[in-house]
Short mmCIF file of C-alpha atoms in Angstrom, two decimals:
data_model
loop_
_atom_site.label_atom_id
_atom_site.label_comp_id
_atom_site.label_asym_id
_atom_site.label_seq_id
_atom_site.Cartn_x
_atom_site.Cartn_y
_atom_site.Cartn_z
CA MET A 692 -213.52 46.51 95.65
CA ALA A 693 -213.19 43.20 97.50
CA ALA A 694 -216.41 41.29 97.98
CA SER A 695 -217.80 41.34 101.51
CA PRO A 696 -217.49 38.00 103.34
CA ARG A 697 -220.58 35.87 103.40
CA PRO A 698 -222.27 35.41 106.77
CA PRO A 699 -221.97 31.92 108.24
CA TRP A 700 -224.65 29.44 107.20
CA ARG A 701 -227.10 28.90 110.05
CA LYS A 702 -228.72 25.56 110.75
CA THR A 703 -231.58 25.22 113.22
CA ALA A 704 -232.89 22.10 114.93
CA SER A 705 -235.75 21.32 117.28
CA ARG A 706 -236.72 18.38 119.43
CA LEU A 707 -239.96 17.25 121.03
CA ILE A 708 -239.53 15.21 124.21
CA VAL A 709 -242.42 13.41 125.87
CA GLU A 710 -242.05 13.22 129.64
CA ILE A 711 -243.25 9.87 130.95
CA ASP A 712 -244.09 8.74 134.48
CA ARG A 713 -243.20 5.09 135.04
CA CYS A 714 -244.77 2.99 137.75
CA THR A 715 -244.70 -0.70 138.76
CA HIS A 716 -247.52 -2.02 140.94
CA THR A 717 -247.50 -5.57 142.37
CA PHE A 718 -250.89 -7.13 143.15
CA GLU A 719 -250.95 -10.25 145.32
CA VAL A 720 -254.11 -12.37 145.29
CA ALA A 721 -254.05 -14.53 148.45
CA SER A 722 -256.30 -17.54 149.12
CA TYR A 723 -256.63 -18.03 145.39
CA SER A 724 -258.58 -21.31 145.71
CA LEU A 725 -261.32 -19.62 147.74
CA HIS A 726 -262.16 -17.35 144.80
CA LYS A 727 -262.55 -20.12 142.23
CA GLY A 728 -266.23 -20.44 143.01
CA THR A 729 -267.08 -16.87 142.07
CA THR A 730 -269.22 -16.29 139.02
CA ALA A 731 -267.76 -15.11 135.72
CA GLY A 732 -267.55 -11.33 135.56
CA THR A 733 -266.94 -10.94 139.29
CA SER A 734 -263.75 -9.02 140.03
CA LEU A 735 -261.48 -8.49 143.01
CA PRO A 736 -259.94 -4.98 143.16
CA SER A 737 -256.40 -4.11 144.12
CA ALA A 738 -255.45 -1.13 146.22
CA THR A 739 -255.44 2.21 144.41
CA PHE A 740 -252.06 3.45 143.17
CA ALA A 741 -250.95 6.65 141.43
CA ALA A 742 -249.21 7.01 138.09
CA GLY A 743 -248.95 10.00 135.75
CA GLY A 744 -251.10 12.21 138.00
CA HIS A 745 -254.02 9.75 137.98
CA ASP A 746 -255.29 7.04 140.30
CA TRP A 747 -255.50 3.46 139.07
CA CYS A 748 -256.36 0.01 140.29
CA LEU A 749 -256.27 -3.54 138.97
CA ALA A 750 -259.32 -5.78 138.77
CA PHE A 751 -258.76 -9.54 139.03
CA PHE A 752 -261.44 -11.86 137.59
CA PRO A 753 -260.87 -15.41 138.99
CA ASN A 754 -263.21 -16.96 136.40
CA GLY A 755 -262.77 -14.55 133.55
CA ASP A 756 -264.71 -11.48 132.49
CA ASP A 757 -266.92 -13.19 129.89
CA THR A 758 -270.40 -13.87 131.26
CA THR A 759 -271.85 -15.06 127.96
CA THR A 760 -269.90 -18.34 127.48
CA GLU A 761 -268.45 -21.12 129.57
CA GLU A 762 -265.08 -20.70 127.86
CA GLY A 763 -264.21 -17.82 130.16
CA LYS A 764 -263.86 -20.19 133.10
CA ASP A 765 -260.66 -21.61 131.54
CA HIS A 766 -258.76 -18.42 132.26
CA VAL A 767 -258.45 -15.51 134.66
CA SER A 768 -258.66 -11.90 133.52
CA VAL A 769 -256.80 -8.85 134.79
CA HIS A 770 -257.94 -5.34 133.93
CA LEU A 771 -256.54 -1.88 134.56
CA LYS A 772 -259.06 0.72 135.70
CA LEU A 773 -258.79 4.51 135.78
CA VAL A 774 -260.21 5.39 139.19
CA SER A 775 -259.86 9.17 139.23
CA ASN A 776 -261.74 11.67 137.09
CA ALA A 777 -259.80 12.88 134.06
CA THR A 778 -260.38 16.15 132.21
CA GLY A 779 -259.68 14.43 128.91
CA LYS A 780 -258.41 11.22 127.44
CA VAL A 781 -255.43 9.53 129.07
CA THR A 782 -253.04 7.37 127.06
CA VAL A 783 -251.16 4.68 128.92
CA ALA A 784 -248.84 1.87 127.89
CA MET A 785 -249.38 -1.09 130.20
CA GLU A 786 -247.69 -4.41 130.72
CA LEU A 787 -249.17 -7.21 132.85
CA LYS A 788 -247.03 -10.16 133.93
CA LEU A 789 -247.27 -13.18 136.20
CA VAL A 790 -244.52 -13.26 138.83
CA ASN A 791 -242.41 -16.37 139.23
CA GLN A 792 -242.67 -16.93 142.99
CA ILE A 793 -239.58 -19.09 143.11
CA THR A 794 -237.28 -16.41 141.69
CA GLY A 795 -239.42 -13.37 142.49
CA VAL A 796 -238.95 -12.18 138.91
CA SER A 797 -241.84 -11.39 136.57
CA SER A 798 -242.22 -13.77 133.66
CA THR A 799 -241.23 -12.74 130.14
CA GLY A 800 -243.20 -15.64 128.65
CA VAL A 801 -246.58 -14.97 130.33
CA THR A 802 -246.97 -11.30 129.48
CA TYR A 803 -249.67 -8.97 128.14
CA ARG A 804 -248.79 -5.62 126.55
CA SER A 805 -251.08 -2.92 125.22
CA THR A 806 -251.38 0.83 124.71
CA VAL A 807 -254.82 2.06 125.76
CA VAL A 808 -256.68 5.37 125.75
CA PHE A 809 -258.78 5.90 128.90
CA GLU A 810 -261.58 8.26 129.79
CA SER A 811 -262.79 8.90 133.34
CA LYS A 812 -263.30 5.77 135.44
CA THR A 813 -263.13 3.32 132.54
CA LEU A 814 -261.96 -0.28 132.39
CA THR A 815 -259.67 -1.74 129.75
CA SER A 816 -260.25 -4.93 127.83
CA GLY A 817 -257.48 -6.40 129.94
CA ALA A 818 -255.34 -9.50 129.80
CA LYS A 819 -256.29 -13.16 129.87
CA PHE A 820 -254.07 -15.83 131.45
CA ASN A 821 -254.85 -19.51 130.97
CA LYS A 822 -255.44 -21.36 134.21
CA SER A 823 -253.39 -24.25 132.87
CA GLU A 824 -250.37 -21.95 133.05
CA LEU A 825 -251.29 -19.96 136.14
CA GLU A 826 -252.34 -22.77 138.49
CA VAL A 827 -248.97 -24.51 138.54
CA MET A 828 -245.63 -23.76 140.06
CA PRO A 829 -243.93 -21.32 139.99
CA TYR A 830 -246.87 -18.92 139.46
CA LEU A 831 -249.20 -20.45 142.07
CA LYS A 832 -247.46 -20.95 145.41
CA ASP A 833 -248.91 -21.17 148.90
CA ASP A 834 -252.33 -20.60 147.34
CA ARG A 835 -251.46 -17.17 146.09
CA VAL A 836 -250.89 -15.51 142.71
CA VAL A 837 -248.78 -12.36 142.16
CA ILE A 838 -249.37 -10.04 139.20
CA GLU A 839 -247.00 -7.27 138.20
CA CYS A 840 -248.34 -4.20 136.37
CA ASN A 841 -245.95 -1.79 134.64
CA LEU A 842 -247.39 1.53 133.49
CA ARG A 843 -245.95 4.32 131.36
CA VAL A 844 -248.11 7.45 131.36
CA PRO A 845 -247.25 10.65 129.40
CA ILE A 846 -247.33 13.68 131.69
CA GLY A 847 -246.16 16.46 129.39
CA MET A 848 -244.05 17.53 126.45
CA VAL A 849 -240.88 19.56 126.35
CA GLN A 850 -239.80 21.44 123.26
CA GLY A 851 -236.29 22.64 122.64
CA SER A 852 -234.52 24.36 119.79
CA SER A 853 -230.97 25.23 118.93
CA THR A 854 -229.06 27.12 116.31
CA VAL A 855 -225.91 25.68 114.85
CA CYS A 856 -223.69 27.91 112.75
CA GLU A 857 -221.93 26.23 109.88
CA ILE A 858 -219.20 27.41 107.56
CA GLN A 859 -220.09 26.75 103.95
CA VAL A 860 -217.39 24.84 102.15
CA PRO A 861 -217.27 25.58 98.41
CA PRO A 862 -217.00 22.67 96.00
CA SER A 863 -213.54 21.49 95.07
CA ASP A 864 -211.93 23.40 92.21
CA LEU A 865 -209.61 20.52 91.32
CA SER A 866 -211.34 19.82 88.00
CA GLY A 867 -211.23 23.53 87.14
CA ASP A 868 -207.51 23.72 87.90
CA LEU A 869 -206.80 20.63 85.78
CA GLY A 870 -208.84 22.16 82.99
CA LYS A 871 -206.63 25.24 83.14
CA LEU A 872 -203.58 22.99 83.08
CA LEU A 873 -204.84 21.41 79.87
CA ASP A 874 -205.50 24.80 78.29
CA CYS A 875 -201.96 26.09 78.86
CA GLU A 876 -198.83 24.72 77.21
CA GLU A 877 -196.70 24.70 80.35
CA GLY A 878 -195.28 21.31 81.29
CA LYS A 879 -196.75 19.39 78.38
CA ASP A 880 -194.38 16.60 77.48
CA VAL A 881 -196.25 14.34 75.07
CA ALA A 882 -197.76 15.09 71.66
CA PHE A 883 -200.43 13.34 69.62
CA LYS A 884 -200.88 13.67 65.89
CA VAL A 885 -204.60 13.51 65.10
CA ALA A 886 -205.65 13.92 61.45
CA GLY A 887 -202.53 16.00 60.84
CA GLU A 888 -203.04 18.24 63.89
CA ILE A 889 -200.62 18.19 66.84
CA ILE A 890 -202.30 18.09 70.29
CA ARG A 891 -200.14 18.19 73.42
CA ALA A 892 -200.79 16.89 76.93
CA HIS A 893 -199.09 15.86 80.19
CA ARG A 894 -197.78 12.30 80.39
CA ILE A 895 -198.31 11.94 84.13
CA VAL A 896 -201.96 13.06 84.03
CA LEU A 897 -202.79 10.63 81.24
CA ALA A 898 -200.95 7.78 82.96
CA VAL A 899 -202.63 8.36 86.31
CA ARG A 900 -206.08 8.46 84.74
CA LEU A 901 -205.89 5.63 82.22
CA PRO A 902 -204.04 2.28 82.31
CA VAL A 903 -203.93 2.36 78.49
CA PHE A 904 -201.84 5.53 78.53
CA LYS A 905 -199.76 4.33 81.48
CA ALA A 906 -198.69 1.27 79.50
CA GLU A 907 -198.06 3.31 76.36
CA LEU A 908 -196.16 6.15 78.04
CA TYR A 909 -194.37 4.41 80.93
CA GLY A 910 -194.41 0.72 80.06
CA PRO A 911 -191.43 -1.42 79.02
CA MET A 912 -192.02 -0.68 75.34
CA SER A 913 -192.60 3.05 75.79
CA ASP A 914 -190.48 5.70 74.10
CA THR A 915 -189.33 8.23 76.73
CA SER A 916 -187.32 10.41 74.34
CA GLU A 917 -188.15 14.08 74.01
CA GLY A 918 -190.25 15.17 71.07
CA ILE A 919 -191.98 11.81 70.61
CA ILE A 920 -195.25 12.11 68.70
CA ILE A 921 -197.95 9.45 69.00
CA THR A 922 -200.20 9.07 65.97
CA VAL A 923 -203.89 8.60 66.64
CA ASP A 924 -205.75 7.12 63.67
CA ASP A 925 -209.47 7.14 62.90
CA MET A 926 -210.37 10.04 65.16
CA GLN A 927 -211.19 13.70 64.60
CA PRO A 928 -209.16 16.35 66.47
CA VAL A 929 -212.30 17.81 68.06
CA VAL A 930 -213.18 14.39 69.47
CA PHE A 931 -209.66 13.78 70.80
CA ARG A 932 -209.66 17.21 72.45
CA ALA A 933 -212.99 16.39 74.11
CA LEU A 934 -211.53 13.07 75.23
CA LEU A 935 -208.59 14.88 76.84
CA ARG A 936 -210.97 17.35 78.47
CA PHE A 937 -212.81 14.46 80.11
CA ILE A 938 -209.56 12.82 81.21
CA TYR A 939 -208.48 16.04 82.96
CA THR A 940 -211.83 17.24 84.37
CA ASP A 941 -214.29 14.28 84.43
CA SER A 942 -216.72 16.34 82.36
CA LEU A 943 -217.70 16.63 78.73
CA PRO A 944 -217.06 19.91 76.91
CA ALA A 945 -219.82 22.44 76.35
CA MET A 946 -221.68 21.89 73.08
CA ASP A 947 -223.79 25.03 73.02
CA ASP A 948 -222.73 25.85 69.47
CA LEU A 949 -224.03 22.52 68.10
CA ASP A 950 -227.58 21.69 67.07
CA GLY A 951 -229.43 18.61 68.31
CA GLU A 952 -228.27 16.23 65.58
CA GLU A 953 -224.67 17.46 65.84
CA VAL A 954 -224.70 16.89 69.60
CA SER A 955 -225.87 13.30 69.09
CA GLU A 956 -223.15 12.67 66.52
CA MET A 957 -220.51 14.13 68.83
CA ILE A 958 -221.67 11.92 71.70
CA LYS A 959 -221.49 8.86 69.44
CA HIS A 960 -217.91 9.72 68.49
CA LEU A 961 -217.03 10.18 72.16
CA LEU A 962 -218.59 6.81 73.01
CA VAL A 963 -216.37 5.17 70.40
CA ALA A 964 -213.32 6.96 71.80
CA ALA A 965 -214.23 5.99 75.37
CA ASP A 966 -214.54 2.35 74.31
CA ARG A 967 -211.18 2.53 72.52
CA TYR A 968 -209.37 3.82 75.62
CA ALA A 969 -211.37 1.72 78.15
CA MET A 970 -212.96 4.78 79.81
CA GLU A 971 -216.00 3.02 81.24
CA TRP A 972 -217.44 5.95 83.18
CA MET A 973 -217.30 8.25 80.14
CA LYS A 974 -218.77 5.45 78.03
CA LEU A 975 -221.72 5.03 80.40
CA LEU A 976 -222.26 8.79 80.45
CA CYS A 977 -222.44 8.82 76.64
CA GLU A 978 -224.87 5.88 76.70
CA SER A 979 -227.08 7.75 79.16
CA ILE A 980 -227.17 10.84 76.92
CA LEU A 981 -227.91 8.84 73.76
CA CYS A 982 -230.76 6.88 75.32
CA LYS A 983 -232.49 10.19 76.16
CA ARG A 984 -232.13 11.41 72.56
CA LEU A 985 -233.61 8.34 70.83
CA ASP A 986 -236.15 8.88 68.07
CA VAL A 987 -237.43 6.91 65.07
CA GLU A 988 -234.64 8.25 62.88
CA SER A 989 -231.74 7.45 65.24
CA ALA A 990 -232.92 4.26 66.97
CA ALA A 991 -231.47 1.81 64.42
CA THR A 992 -228.07 3.51 64.10
CA THR A 993 -227.79 3.83 67.87
CA LEU A 994 -228.66 0.14 68.25
CA ALA A 995 -225.91 -0.80 65.78
CA LEU A 996 -223.45 1.42 67.63
CA ALA A 997 -224.38 -0.11 70.99
CA ASP A 998 -223.93 -3.62 69.64
CA GLN A 999 -220.58 -2.83 68.04
CA HIS A 1000 -219.12 -1.33 71.22
CA ASN A 1001 -220.64 -3.74 73.79
CA CYS A 1002 -223.06 -1.24 75.32
CA ALA A 1003 -225.54 -3.75 76.72
CA LYS A 1004 -227.70 -1.22 78.58
CA LEU A 1005 -227.99 1.13 75.60
CA LYS A 1006 -228.81 -1.83 73.36
CA ASP A 1007 -231.66 -2.90 75.66
CA VAL A 1008 -233.01 0.67 75.75
CA CYS A 1009 -232.98 0.85 71.94
CA ILE A 1010 -234.92 -2.40 71.57
CA GLU A 1011 -237.39 -1.30 74.25
CA PHE A 1012 -237.87 1.99 72.38
CA ILE A 1013 -238.49 0.16 69.09
CA ASN A 1014 -240.97 -2.15 70.81
CA SER A 1015 -242.84 0.85 72.20
CA LEU A 1016 -243.53 2.20 68.71
CA GLY A 1017 -246.36 -0.33 68.30
CA ARG A 1018 -248.00 -0.68 64.91
CA ASN A 1019 -248.59 2.96 64.01
CA ARG A 1020 -246.96 5.38 61.62
CA SER A 1021 -243.93 5.66 63.90
CA VAL A 1022 -243.01 2.08 63.02
CA GLU A 1023 -243.40 2.85 59.33
CA LYS A 1024 -241.12 5.86 59.74
CA PHE A 1025 -238.61 3.74 61.64
CA ILE A 1026 -238.59 1.07 58.93
CA ALA A 1027 -238.17 3.75 56.24
CA SER A 1028 -235.17 5.31 58.01
CA GLN A 1029 -231.69 5.09 56.54
CA GLY A 1030 -230.41 3.60 59.80
CA TYR A 1031 -232.89 0.73 59.55
CA ARG A 1032 -231.80 -0.09 56.01
CA HIS A 1033 -228.15 0.00 57.10
CA LEU A 1034 -228.90 -2.24 60.09
CA LYS A 1035 -230.69 -4.76 57.89
CA ARG A 1036 -227.88 -4.84 55.35
CA ALA A 1037 -224.75 -4.56 57.53
CA CYS A 1038 -225.85 -6.27 60.77
CA PRO A 1039 -228.17 -9.15 59.82
CA ALA A 1040 -227.65 -11.08 63.07
CA LEU A 1041 -228.46 -7.99 65.17
CA PHE A 1042 -231.43 -7.23 62.90
CA VAL A 1043 -232.92 -10.68 63.53
CA ASP A 1044 -232.14 -10.50 67.26
CA MET A 1045 -233.92 -7.15 67.50
CA TRP A 1046 -237.17 -8.41 65.96
CA GLU A 1047 -237.05 -11.66 67.94
CA LYS A 1048 -236.85 -9.71 71.19
CA VAL A 1049 -239.64 -7.37 70.10
CA ALA A 1050 -241.87 -10.33 69.16
CA LYS A 1051 -241.11 -12.12 72.44
CA SER A 1052 -241.91 -8.98 74.43
CA ARG A 1053 -245.28 -8.59 72.70
CA ARG A 1054 -246.22 -12.22 73.36
CA ILE A 1055 -245.55 -11.69 77.06
#
């Protein structure tokens, strides 16, 4: 019976929108010089204006709002006041600017911005403008000062939701199809002799995937005759088959039938094969697997392997692992391992480099 089609994949989305009332109020203070004699803390109110369902006004302090010090007389203060009664707190974003009376445009340089939370009939901390800036052209003209107040007051929220139906696209089966191509004998036109065993493959696939094979199979010195057999030395058939599997599918073969140590050995053989055929991505994948399987028994042999095949990242991980052993029994077990003795005997330069890096790391 055919499987029933899957329902389309549904995707939902929601959005919260804050509705905002915007208002600009211009407050002109005429006869500015007549107010310079007022005491600090004395304010001149603007007319009441509405914004966001509330009533507001501006308060202009010609000699500042600070009654405790003389410093306040060097500036004027402008406050925003909530005039009407509010049932709760009111949030408002305000912007206070001096207006250039030559151009009629509010100044971007002399500006105060703040977001304030009001309660009923409260006054903000307000803005301060230095008199040295305000009492000159173009802000003071014909003995008057003009202040622009821009308010943005939230008045509500709107929620919306939508449902978008999507068609699920399954992952590509290209690697699976190429794996099937490798498993069948159809179209195979090149053979490799590996430890006496004949393993066949497709020239074009190998050439497309690896420059090494492209040069060998299609280069000027290649042999295009039928029945040509290429001998592969120093490699086991199981490793070469795994190499081909990766070339075709970009994945390593399943190793469920191997125990932990056998898996590590297989990965080491594949790393060597990847280095031989310049398969950098496969080589890095093998390095990643080996670094996760490090222990006191395998650290030295893995370090030697990394050094021999120019695996700089794996080499650094090995030395870091050895350094982490400290001075406990793990170090003693590491030194007593067969890999350590081989490293000391066969790779003296690497052996010295390892301990120098460990010593330097511990001094730091």
